[in-house]
Coordinates of C-alpha atoms in Angstrom, one line a residue:
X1 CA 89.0 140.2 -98.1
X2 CA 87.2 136.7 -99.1
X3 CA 88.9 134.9 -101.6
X4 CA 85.5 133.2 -103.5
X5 CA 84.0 135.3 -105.9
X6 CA 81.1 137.7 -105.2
X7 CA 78.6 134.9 -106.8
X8 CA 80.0 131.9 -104.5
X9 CA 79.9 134.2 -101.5
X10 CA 76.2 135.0 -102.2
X11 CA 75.6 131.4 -102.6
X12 CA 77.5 130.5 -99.1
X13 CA 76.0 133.1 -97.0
X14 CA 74.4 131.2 -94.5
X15 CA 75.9 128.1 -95.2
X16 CA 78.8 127.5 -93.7
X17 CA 78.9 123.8 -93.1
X18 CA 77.7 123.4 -97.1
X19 CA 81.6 125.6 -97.4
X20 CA 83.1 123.6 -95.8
X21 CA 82.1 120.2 -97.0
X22 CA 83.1 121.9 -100.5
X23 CA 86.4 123.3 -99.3
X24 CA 87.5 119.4 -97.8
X25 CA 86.7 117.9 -101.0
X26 CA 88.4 120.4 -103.4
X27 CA 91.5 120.1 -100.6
X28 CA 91.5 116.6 -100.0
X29 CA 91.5 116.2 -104.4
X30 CA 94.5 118.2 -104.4
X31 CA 96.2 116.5 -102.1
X32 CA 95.2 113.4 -104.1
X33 CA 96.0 114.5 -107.4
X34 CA 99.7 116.3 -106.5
X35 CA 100.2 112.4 -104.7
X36 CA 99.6 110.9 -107.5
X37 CA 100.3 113.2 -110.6
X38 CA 97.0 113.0 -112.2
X39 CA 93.5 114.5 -112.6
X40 CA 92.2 111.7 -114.0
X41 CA 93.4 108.4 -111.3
X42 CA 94.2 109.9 -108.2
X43 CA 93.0 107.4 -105.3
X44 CA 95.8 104.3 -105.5
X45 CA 98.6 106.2 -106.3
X46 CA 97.6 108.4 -103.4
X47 CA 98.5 107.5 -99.7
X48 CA 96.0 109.8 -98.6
X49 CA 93.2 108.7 -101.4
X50 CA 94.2 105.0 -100.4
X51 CA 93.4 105.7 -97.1
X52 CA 90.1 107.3 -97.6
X53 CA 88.4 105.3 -100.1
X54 CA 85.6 103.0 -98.8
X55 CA 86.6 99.0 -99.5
X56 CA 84.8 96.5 -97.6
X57 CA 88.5 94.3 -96.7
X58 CA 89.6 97.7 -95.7
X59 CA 86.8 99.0 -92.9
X60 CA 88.5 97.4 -90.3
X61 CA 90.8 99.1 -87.1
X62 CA 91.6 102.2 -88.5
X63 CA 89.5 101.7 -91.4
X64 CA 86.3 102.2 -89.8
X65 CA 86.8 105.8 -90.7
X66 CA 85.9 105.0 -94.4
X67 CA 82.4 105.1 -94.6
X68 CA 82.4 108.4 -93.5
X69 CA 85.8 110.0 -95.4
X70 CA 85.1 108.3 -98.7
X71 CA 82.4 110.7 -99.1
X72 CA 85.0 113.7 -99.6
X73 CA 87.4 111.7 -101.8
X74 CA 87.0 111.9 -105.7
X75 CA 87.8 109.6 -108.2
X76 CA 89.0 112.4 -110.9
X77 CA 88.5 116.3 -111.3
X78 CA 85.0 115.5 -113.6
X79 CA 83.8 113.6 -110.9
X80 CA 84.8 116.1 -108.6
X81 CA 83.3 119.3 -110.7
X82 CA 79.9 117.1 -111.2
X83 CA 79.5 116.9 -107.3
X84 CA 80.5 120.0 -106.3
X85 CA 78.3 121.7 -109.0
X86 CA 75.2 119.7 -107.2
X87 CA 76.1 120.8 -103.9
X88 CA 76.6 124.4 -104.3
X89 CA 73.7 124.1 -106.0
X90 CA 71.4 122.1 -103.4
X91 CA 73.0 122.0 -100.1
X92 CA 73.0 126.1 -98.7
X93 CA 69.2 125.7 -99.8
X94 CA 68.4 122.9 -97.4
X95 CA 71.2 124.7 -94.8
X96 CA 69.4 128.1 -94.5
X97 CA 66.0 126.0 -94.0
X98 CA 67.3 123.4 -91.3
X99 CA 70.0 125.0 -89.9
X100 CA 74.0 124.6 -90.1
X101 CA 74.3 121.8 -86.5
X102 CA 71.3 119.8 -88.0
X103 CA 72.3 119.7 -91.6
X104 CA 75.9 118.7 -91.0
X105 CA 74.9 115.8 -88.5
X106 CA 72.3 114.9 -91.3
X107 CA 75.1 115.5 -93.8
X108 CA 77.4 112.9 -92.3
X109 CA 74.3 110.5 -91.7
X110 CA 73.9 110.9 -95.3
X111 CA 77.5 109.9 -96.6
X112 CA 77.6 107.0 -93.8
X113 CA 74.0 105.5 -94.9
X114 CA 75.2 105.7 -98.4
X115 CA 78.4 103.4 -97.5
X116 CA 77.1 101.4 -95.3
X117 CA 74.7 100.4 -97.9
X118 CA 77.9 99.8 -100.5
X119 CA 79.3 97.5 -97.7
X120 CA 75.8 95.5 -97.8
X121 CA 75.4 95.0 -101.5
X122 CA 78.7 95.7 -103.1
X123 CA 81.6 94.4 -100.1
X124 CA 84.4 94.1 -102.7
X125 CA 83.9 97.2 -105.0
X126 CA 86.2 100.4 -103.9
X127 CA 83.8 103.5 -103.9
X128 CA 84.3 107.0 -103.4
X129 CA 82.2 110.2 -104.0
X130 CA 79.6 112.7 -102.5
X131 CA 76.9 111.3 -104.7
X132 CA 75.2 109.1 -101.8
X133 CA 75.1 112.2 -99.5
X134 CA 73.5 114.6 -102.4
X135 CA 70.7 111.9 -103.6
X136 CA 70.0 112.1 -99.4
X137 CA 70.0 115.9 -99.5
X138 CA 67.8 115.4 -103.2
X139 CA 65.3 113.6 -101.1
X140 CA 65.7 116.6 -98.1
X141 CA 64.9 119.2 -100.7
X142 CA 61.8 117.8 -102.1
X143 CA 60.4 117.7 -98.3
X144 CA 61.8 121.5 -98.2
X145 CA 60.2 122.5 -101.5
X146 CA 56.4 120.3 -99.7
X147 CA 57.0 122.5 -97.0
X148 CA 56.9 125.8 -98.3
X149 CA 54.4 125.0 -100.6
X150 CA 56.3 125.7 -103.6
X151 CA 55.9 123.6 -107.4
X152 CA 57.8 120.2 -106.5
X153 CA 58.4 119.4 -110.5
X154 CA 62.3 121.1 -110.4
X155 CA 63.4 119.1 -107.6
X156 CA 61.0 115.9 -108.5
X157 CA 62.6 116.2 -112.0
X158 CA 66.0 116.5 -110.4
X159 CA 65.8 113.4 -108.7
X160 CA 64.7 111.8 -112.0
X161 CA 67.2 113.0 -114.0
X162 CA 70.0 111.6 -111.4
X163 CA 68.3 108.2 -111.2
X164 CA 68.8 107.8 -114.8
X165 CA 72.1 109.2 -114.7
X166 CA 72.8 106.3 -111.9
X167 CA 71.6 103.5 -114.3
X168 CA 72.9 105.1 -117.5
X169 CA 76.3 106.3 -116.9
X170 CA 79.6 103.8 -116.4
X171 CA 81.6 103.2 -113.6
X172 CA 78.6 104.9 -110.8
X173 CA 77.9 103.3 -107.6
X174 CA 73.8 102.2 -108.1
X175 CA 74.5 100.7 -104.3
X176 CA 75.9 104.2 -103.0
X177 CA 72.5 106.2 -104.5
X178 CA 70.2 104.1 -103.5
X179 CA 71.5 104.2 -100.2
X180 CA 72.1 108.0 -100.3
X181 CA 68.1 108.5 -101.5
X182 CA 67.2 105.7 -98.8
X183 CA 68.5 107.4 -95.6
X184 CA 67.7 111.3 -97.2
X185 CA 64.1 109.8 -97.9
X186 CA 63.7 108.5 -94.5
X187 CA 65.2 112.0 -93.0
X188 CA 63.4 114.8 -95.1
X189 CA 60.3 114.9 -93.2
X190 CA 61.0 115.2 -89.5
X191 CA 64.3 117.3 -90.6
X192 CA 62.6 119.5 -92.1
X193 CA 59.9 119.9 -89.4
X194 CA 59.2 123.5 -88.1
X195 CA 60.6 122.4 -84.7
X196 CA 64.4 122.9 -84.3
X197 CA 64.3 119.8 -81.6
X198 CA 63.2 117.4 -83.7
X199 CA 65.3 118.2 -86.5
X200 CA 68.3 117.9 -84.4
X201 CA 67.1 114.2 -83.0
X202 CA 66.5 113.2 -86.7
X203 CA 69.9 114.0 -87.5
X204 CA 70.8 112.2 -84.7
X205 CA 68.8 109.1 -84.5
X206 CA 70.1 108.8 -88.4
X207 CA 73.8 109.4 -87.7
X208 CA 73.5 106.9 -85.2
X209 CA 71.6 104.5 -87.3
X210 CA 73.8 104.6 -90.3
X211 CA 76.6 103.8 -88.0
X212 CA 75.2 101.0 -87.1
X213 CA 74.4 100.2 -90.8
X214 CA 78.1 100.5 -91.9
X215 CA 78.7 98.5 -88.7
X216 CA 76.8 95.5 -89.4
X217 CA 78.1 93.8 -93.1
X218 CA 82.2 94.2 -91.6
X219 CA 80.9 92.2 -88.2
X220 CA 83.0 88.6 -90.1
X221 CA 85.7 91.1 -90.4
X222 CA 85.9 92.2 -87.1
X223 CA 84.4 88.9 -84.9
X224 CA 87.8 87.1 -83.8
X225 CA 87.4 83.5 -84.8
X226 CA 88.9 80.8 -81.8

């Protein structure tokens, strides 16, 4: 017998990878949060939210992992419950329509794009969160909505209401959305086309390019200088 409620099971069915994603945050917070005795500061008190949380100086050996496991570590539970929410919300939507392999490549391209354009603008500011990945799938689900030729105002209004969250709310990484919304805007069409091929080269070509993205502002880190 499944342990989710009847209402998450409906929402999950057919969306495996969006499950998942949900299941590794919610673990790795506990994790976190036991570590370091809190719900409210649970990343430096951590070993394992030390290790996961993107910081330029950081990204380096081992720490290259970062830019993609910062986007399953939470600051505090409201931060955690805010994300979530959106997911569950968005992501088996998007899942159903481009399949589980596509949408999880796209899904990592997503939390990668979203750091590597924290590395470019803000180096020296510790980030963490899902928030880059879901402005990318926000951007996936407007093509979605274009697609089936359904009213675009909830998931137009969506967007809007995050952008202003982004500029009007404390402590929120403008660097991390823009870069989430960047790489999900740059995705949505082809990933959404009606071709399974080309959805799975989108994902792809953008996994590969937001490595290379994250890549790029650590090169003085990583260049040996003789």
């Amino acid at each position: 017998m499944s342990p989710l409620p009847p209402a998450l099971r409906t929402q999950f069915r057919g969306a495996p990878a969006t499950a998942t994603i949900a299941a590794v945050c919610v673990l790795v917070f506990a994790v976190t949060a036991v570590q370091a005795r809190s719900l409210t500061n649970v990343v430096w008190d951590s070993p394992l939210g030390a290790a996961m949380i993107l910081f330029g100086p950081l990204v380096e050996g081992w720490g290259f992992a970062r830019p993609l496991t910062a986007g399953f570590l939470h600051l505090d539970i409201s931060h955690l419950f805010v994300n979530m929410l959106m997911l569950v919300f968005i992501g088996p939507q998007i899942e159903r329509y481009v399949g589980t392999g596509p949408y999880a490549v796209a899904y990592a391209a997503s939390v990668i794009g979203s750091s590597a354009s924290v590395l470019a603008f803000n180096f020296a500011v510790p980030t963490a969160g899902a928030s880059g990945a879901l402005f990318a799938l926000i951007a996936v689900l407007i093509a979605v909505a274009s697609r089936r030729s359904v009213d675009l105002r909830a998931p137009i209004a969506l967007l809007v209401v995050n952008i202003a969250y982004t500029f009007l709310a404390a402590n929120v990484s403008f660097w991390g959305h823009a870069g989430g919304l960047v790489f999900g805007a740059l995705m949505a069409w082809p990933l959404t086309s009606p071709r399974p091929r080309t959805r799975w080269i989108t994902a792809v070509v953008a996994l590969a390019a937001a490595v290379v993205a994250a890549w790029v502002p650590t090169i003085p880190l990583s260049t040996p200088i003789y």
